[in-house]
Coordinates of C-alpha atoms in Angstrom, one line a residue:
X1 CA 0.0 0.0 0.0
X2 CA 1.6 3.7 -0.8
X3 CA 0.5 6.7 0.3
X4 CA 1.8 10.0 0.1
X5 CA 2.7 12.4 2.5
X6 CA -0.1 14.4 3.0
X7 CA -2.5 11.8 2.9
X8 CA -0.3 10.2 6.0
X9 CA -0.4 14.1 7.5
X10 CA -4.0 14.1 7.1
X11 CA -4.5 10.8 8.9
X12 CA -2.5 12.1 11.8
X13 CA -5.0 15.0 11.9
X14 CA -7.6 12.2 12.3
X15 CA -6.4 10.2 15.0
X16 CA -8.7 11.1 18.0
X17 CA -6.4 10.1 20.9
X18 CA -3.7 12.2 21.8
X19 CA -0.5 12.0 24.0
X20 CA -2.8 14.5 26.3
X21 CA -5.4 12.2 26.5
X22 CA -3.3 9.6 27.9
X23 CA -0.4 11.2 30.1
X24 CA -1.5 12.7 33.9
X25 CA 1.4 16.0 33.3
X26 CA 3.3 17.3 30.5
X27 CA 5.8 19.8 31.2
X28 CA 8.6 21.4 30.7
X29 CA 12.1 20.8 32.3
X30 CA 14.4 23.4 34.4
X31 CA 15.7 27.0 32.8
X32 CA 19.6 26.3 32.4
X33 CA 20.2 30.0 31.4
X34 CA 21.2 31.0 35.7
X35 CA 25.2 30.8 35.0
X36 CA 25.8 30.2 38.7
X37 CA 24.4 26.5 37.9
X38 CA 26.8 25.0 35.1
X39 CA 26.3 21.7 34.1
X40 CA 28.7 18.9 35.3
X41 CA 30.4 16.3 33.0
X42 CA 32.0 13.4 34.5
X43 CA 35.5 12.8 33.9
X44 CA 37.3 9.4 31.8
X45 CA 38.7 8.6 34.7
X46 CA 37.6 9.7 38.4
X47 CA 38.9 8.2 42.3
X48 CA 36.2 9.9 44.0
X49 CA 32.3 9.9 43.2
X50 CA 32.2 14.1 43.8
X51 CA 35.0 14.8 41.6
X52 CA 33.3 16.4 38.3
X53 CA 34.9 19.0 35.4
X54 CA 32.6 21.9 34.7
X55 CA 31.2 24.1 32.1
X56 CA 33.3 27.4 32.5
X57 CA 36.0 26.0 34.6
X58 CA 39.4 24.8 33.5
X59 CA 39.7 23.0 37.0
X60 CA 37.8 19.9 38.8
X61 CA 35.0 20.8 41.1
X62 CA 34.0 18.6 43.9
X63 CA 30.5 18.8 44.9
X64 CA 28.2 16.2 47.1
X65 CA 26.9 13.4 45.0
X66 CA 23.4 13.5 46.9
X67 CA 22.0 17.0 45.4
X68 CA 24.1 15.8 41.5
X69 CA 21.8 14.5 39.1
X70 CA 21.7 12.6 35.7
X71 CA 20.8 15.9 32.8
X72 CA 19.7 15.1 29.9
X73 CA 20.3 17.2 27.0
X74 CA 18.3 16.8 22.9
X75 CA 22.5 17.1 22.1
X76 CA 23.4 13.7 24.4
X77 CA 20.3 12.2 25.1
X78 CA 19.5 8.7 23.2
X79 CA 16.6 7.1 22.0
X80 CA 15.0 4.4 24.5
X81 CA 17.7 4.7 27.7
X82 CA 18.6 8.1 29.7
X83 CA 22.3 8.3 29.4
X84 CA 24.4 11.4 29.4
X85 CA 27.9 12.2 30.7
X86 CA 26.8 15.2 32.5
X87 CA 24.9 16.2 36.0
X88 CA 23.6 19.2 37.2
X89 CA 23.3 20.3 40.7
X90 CA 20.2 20.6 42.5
X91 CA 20.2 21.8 45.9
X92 CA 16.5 21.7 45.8
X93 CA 14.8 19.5 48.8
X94 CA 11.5 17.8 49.0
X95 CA 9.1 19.3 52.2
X96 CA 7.1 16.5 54.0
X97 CA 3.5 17.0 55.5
X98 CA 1.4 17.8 52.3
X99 CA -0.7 15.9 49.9
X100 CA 1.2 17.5 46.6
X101 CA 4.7 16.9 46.4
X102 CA 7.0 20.4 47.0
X103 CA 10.6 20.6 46.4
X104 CA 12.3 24.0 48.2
X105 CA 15.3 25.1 47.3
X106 CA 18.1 24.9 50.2
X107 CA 18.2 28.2 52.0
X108 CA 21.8 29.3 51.8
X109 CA 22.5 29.0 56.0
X110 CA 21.6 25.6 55.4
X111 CA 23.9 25.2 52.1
X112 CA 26.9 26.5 53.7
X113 CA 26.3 24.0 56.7
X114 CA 24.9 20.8 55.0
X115 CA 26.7 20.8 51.3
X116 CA 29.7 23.4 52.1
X117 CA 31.4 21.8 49.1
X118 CA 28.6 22.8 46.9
X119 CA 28.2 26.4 48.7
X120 CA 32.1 27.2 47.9
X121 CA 31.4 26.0 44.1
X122 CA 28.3 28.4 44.0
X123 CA 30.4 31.3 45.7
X124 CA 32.8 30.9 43.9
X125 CA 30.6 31.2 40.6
X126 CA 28.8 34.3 42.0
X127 CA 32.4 35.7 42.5
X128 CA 34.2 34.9 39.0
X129 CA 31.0 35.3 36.7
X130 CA 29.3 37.9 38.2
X131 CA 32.0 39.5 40.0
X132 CA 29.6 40.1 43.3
X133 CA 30.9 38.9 46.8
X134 CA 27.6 39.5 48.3
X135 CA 26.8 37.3 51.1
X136 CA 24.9 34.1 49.2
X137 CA 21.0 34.1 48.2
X138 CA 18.8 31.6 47.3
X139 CA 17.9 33.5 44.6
X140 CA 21.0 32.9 43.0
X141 CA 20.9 29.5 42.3
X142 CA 17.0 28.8 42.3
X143 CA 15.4 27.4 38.8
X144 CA 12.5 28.0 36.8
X145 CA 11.0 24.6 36.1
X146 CA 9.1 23.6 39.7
X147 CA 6.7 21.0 37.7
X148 CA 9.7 18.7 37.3
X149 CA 10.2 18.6 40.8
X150 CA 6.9 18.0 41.6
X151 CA 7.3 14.7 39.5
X152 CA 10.8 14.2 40.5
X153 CA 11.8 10.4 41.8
X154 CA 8.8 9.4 39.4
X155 CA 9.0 7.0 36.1
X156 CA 8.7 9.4 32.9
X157 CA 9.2 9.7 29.5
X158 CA 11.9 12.7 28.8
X159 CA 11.5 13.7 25.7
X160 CA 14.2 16.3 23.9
X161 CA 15.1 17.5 20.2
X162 CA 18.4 16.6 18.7
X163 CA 18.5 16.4 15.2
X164 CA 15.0 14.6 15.5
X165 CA 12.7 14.3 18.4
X166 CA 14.4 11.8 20.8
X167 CA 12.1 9.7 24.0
X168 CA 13.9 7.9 26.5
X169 CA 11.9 6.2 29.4
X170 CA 13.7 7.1 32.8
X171 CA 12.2 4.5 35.2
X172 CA 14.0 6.2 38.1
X173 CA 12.6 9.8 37.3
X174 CA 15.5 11.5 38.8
X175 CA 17.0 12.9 35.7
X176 CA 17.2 16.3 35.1
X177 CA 16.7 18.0 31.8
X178 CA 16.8 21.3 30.1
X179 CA 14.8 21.9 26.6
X180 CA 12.7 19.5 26.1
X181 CA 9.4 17.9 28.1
X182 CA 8.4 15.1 30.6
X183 CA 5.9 12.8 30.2
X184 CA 3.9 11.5 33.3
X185 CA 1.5 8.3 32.1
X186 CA -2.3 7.6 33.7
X187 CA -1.5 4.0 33.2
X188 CA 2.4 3.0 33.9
X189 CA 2.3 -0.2 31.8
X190 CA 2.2 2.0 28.8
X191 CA 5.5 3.9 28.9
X192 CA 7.1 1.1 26.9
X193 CA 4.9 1.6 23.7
X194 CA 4.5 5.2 23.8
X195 CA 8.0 5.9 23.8
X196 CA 8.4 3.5 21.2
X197 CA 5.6 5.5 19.1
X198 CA 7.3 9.1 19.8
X199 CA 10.7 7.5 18.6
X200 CA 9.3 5.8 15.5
X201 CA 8.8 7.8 12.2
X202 CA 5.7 9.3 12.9
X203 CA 7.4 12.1 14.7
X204 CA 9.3 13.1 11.6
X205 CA 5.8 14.1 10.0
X206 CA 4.4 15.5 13.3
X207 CA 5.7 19.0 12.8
X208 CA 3.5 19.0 9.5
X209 CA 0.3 18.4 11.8
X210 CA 1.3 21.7 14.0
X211 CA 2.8 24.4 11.5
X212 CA 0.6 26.7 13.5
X213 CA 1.9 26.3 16.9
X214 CA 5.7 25.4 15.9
X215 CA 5.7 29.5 14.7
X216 CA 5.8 30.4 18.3
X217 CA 6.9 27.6 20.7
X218 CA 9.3 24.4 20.0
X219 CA 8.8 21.5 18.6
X220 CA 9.3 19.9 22.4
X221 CA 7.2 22.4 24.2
X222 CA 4.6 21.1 26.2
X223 CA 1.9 23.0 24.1
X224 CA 2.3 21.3 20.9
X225 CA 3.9 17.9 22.0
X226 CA 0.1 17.1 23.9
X227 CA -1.4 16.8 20.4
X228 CA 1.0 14.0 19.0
X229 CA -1.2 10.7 18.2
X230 CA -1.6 7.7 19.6
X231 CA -2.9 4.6 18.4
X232 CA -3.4 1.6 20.8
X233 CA -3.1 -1.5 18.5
X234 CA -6.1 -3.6 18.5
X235 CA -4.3 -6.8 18.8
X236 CA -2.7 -7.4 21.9
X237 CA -0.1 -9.3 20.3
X238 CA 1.5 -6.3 18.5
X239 CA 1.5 -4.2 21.7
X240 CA 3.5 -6.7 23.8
X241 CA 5.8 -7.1 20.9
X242 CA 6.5 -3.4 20.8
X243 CA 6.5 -3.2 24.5
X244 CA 9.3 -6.3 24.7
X245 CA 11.7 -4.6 21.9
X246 CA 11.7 -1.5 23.9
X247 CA 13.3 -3.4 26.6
X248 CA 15.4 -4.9 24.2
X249 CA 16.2 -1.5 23.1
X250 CA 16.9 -0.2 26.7
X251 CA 19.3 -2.4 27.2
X252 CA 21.4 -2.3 24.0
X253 CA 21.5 1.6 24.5
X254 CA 22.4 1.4 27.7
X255 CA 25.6 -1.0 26.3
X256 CA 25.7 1.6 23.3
X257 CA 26.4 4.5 26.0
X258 CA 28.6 2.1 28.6
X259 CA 31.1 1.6 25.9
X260 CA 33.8 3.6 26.4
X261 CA 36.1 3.4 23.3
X262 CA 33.8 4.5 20.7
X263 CA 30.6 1.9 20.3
X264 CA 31.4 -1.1 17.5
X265 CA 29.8 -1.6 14.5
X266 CA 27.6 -5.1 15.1
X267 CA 26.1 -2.9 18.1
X268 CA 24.6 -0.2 16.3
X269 CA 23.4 -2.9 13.6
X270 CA 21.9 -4.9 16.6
X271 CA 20.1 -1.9 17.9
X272 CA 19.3 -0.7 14.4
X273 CA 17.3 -3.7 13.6
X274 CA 15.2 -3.7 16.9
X275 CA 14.9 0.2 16.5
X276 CA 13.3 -1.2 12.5
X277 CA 10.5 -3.9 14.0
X278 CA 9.8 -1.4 16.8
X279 CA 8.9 1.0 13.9
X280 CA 7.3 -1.4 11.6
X281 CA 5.2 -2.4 13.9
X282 CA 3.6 1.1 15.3
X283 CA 3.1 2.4 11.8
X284 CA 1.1 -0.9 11.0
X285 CA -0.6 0.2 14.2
X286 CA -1.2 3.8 13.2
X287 CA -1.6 3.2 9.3
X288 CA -2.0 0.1 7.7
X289 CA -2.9 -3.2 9.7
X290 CA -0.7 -4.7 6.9
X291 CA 2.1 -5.9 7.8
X292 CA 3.5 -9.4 6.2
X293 CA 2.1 -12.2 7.9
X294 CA 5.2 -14.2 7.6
X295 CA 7.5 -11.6 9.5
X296 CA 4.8 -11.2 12.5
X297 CA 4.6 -14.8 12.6
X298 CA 8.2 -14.7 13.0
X299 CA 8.3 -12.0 15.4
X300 CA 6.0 -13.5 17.4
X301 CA 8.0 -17.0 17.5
X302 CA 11.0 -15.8 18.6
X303 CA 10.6 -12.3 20.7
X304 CA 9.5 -12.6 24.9
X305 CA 10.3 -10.9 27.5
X306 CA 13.4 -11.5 29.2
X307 CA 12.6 -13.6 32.3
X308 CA 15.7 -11.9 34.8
X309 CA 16.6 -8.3 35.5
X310 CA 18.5 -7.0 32.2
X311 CA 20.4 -4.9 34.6
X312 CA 22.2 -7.5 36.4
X313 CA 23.0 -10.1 34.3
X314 CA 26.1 -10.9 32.1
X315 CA 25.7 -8.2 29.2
X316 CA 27.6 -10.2 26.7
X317 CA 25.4 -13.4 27.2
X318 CA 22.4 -11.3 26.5
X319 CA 24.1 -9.7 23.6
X320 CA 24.4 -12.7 22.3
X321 CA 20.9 -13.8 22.5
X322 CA 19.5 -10.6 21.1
X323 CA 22.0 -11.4 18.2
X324 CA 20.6 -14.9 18.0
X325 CA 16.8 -13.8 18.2
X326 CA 17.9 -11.3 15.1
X327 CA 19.0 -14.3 13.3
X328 CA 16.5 -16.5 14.2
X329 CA 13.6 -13.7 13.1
X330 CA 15.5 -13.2 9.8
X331 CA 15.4 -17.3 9.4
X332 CA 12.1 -18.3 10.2
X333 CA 10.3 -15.6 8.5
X334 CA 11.3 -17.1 5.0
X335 CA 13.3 -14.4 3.1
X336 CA 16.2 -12.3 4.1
X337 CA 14.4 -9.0 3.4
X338 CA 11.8 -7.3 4.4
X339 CA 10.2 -3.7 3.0
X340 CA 7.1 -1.8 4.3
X341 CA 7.1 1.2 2.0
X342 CA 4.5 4.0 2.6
X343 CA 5.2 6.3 -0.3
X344 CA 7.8 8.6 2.0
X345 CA 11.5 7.2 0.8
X346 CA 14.0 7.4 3.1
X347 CA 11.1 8.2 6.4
X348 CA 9.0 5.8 6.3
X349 CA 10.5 3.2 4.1
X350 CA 12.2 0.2 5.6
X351 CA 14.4 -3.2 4.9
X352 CA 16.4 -5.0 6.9
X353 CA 19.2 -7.7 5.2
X354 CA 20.2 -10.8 6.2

């Protein structure tokens, strides 16, 4: 079946459910633009956990791991896993007692006394960038972006803008990010397939469906990213297949981001393909209900959910069974290629060779 662009843009249009409809909050992240908070990048090599380099300094800068958090950036964010080499400081603090979670920034007084090492960075900040060595305010170092730490320490979707709209699912919630939004779910058990949906190539034609709204806010504001579709597939079948390649996919970005000399060749290949069904299989969601019935009976033959905890167990045994699985779907299927061409070459057109 081939359809052309706007016919596929005018479908979008049509789809009646919306990321809005299913997500509790979208928001935005925190304003990086206060140059007393610098991001932190972790260094190669490092003895000590509080030992970071810094944007503006030519020095290392030791501040207390317990207020430094994972940031995520649309620059060094990937799709599917949170990973990033830098952390940004939060001396923010969560206040017991109410129904809503707050998050208060530390008053200075109690800075100087609980995080001193974070207190001389800041100082020393407010003294070489701003060239004041007024006694410290909280007003220096507080942030614009208080609905993130509402939902902090809760799972989310971060989603940011690199060269193309990235989603990674941070299960831990304590990542900090810049441009860019969060994504709070009603229903947890759908995190998986939605941010397999916002990575696929639907949200290459999104921007098409807002031209109105993209004139005066980003592409990742919360404004226009509530109106991106979403299609729940009505077999089940397809949904825990997309839901189990997107653990796949966490894990093999996770090894993609671990390795430290530059990541090989067979492992971008192995995450490519699994990246390709994930795809195939929410635009046959969205579009088509067409998909060849020998590669879904292949898919389905050979793709589960891993029994154990991905995190703990031997990496290289499991990269090895993904690799195996990859072979085995390529097998069974009956040919060595497959192509699901919607009429938008080189977006929504894919093949994968034995």
């Amino acid at each position: 079946m081939l359809l052309k662009e706007n016919k596929i843009v005018e479908k979008i249009c049509e789809i009646p459910v919306t990321l809005e409809d299913v997500s509790e909050s979208i928001f935005e992240g925190v304003s990086t633009k206060n140059i007393l908070m610098h991001r932190l990048l972790l260094p190669e090599e490092s003895g000590s956990d509080s030992y970071y380099l810094c944007e503006g300094l030519c020095k290392p800068v030791f501040s207390e791991p317990e207020i430094v958090y994972p940031y995520i950036s649309g620059t060094f964010s990937e799709k599917f896993a949170c990973s990033s080499p830098y952390r940004f400081m939060l001396p923010y603090e969560l206040s017991e007692g109410g129904k809503k979670k707050e998050y208060n920034v530390v008053p200075p007084e109690e800075l100087e006394a609980r995080f001193p090492m974070a207190y001389r960075r800041i100082m020393e900040f407010k003294k070489q960038f701003r060239h004041d060595i007024s006694p410290l305010n909280s007003a220096d170092y507080s942030i614009k972006g208080k609905k993130l730490l509402e939902y902090f320490n809760t799972p989310k979707i971060i989603a940011t803008e690199g060269y193309h709209l990235q989603a990674a699912y941070d299960a831990a919630g304590n990542s900090v990010f810049g441009d860019g939004c969060g994504i709070v779910l009603k229903d947890p058990s759908k995190y998986p397939y939605v941010t397999a949906v916002l990575n696929s190539p639907i949200a290459r034609l999104f921007p098409a469906v807002c031209k109105s709204e993209m004139i005066f806010s980003d592409y990742t504001a919360p404004t226009v990213l509530r109106r991106f579709p979403i299609v729940f597939p009505d077999n089940r079948l397809t949904e825990n297949l997309i839901n189990t390649v997107s653990s796949y996919l966490l894990f093999l970005n996770r090894q993609k981001y671990a390795t430290r000399y530059g990541v090989p060749d067979w492992l971008k290949e192995l995450a490519g393909f699994y990246e390709q069904i994930s795809s195939l299989l929410v635009l046959d969601a969205h579009f088509l209900n067409d998909i060849d019935p020998r590669l879904l009976d292949a898919l389905e033959e050979n793709i589960h959910p891993y029994a154990g905890d991905m995190d703990s167990e031997d990496s290289d045994s499991l990269l090895n069974a993904l690799y195996y699985i990859k072979q085995q779907i390529l097998e069974t299927s009956g040919s060595g290629k497959f192509k699901f061409n919607v009429g938008l070459p080189g977006m929504l057109s894919f093949s994968t060779e034995r």
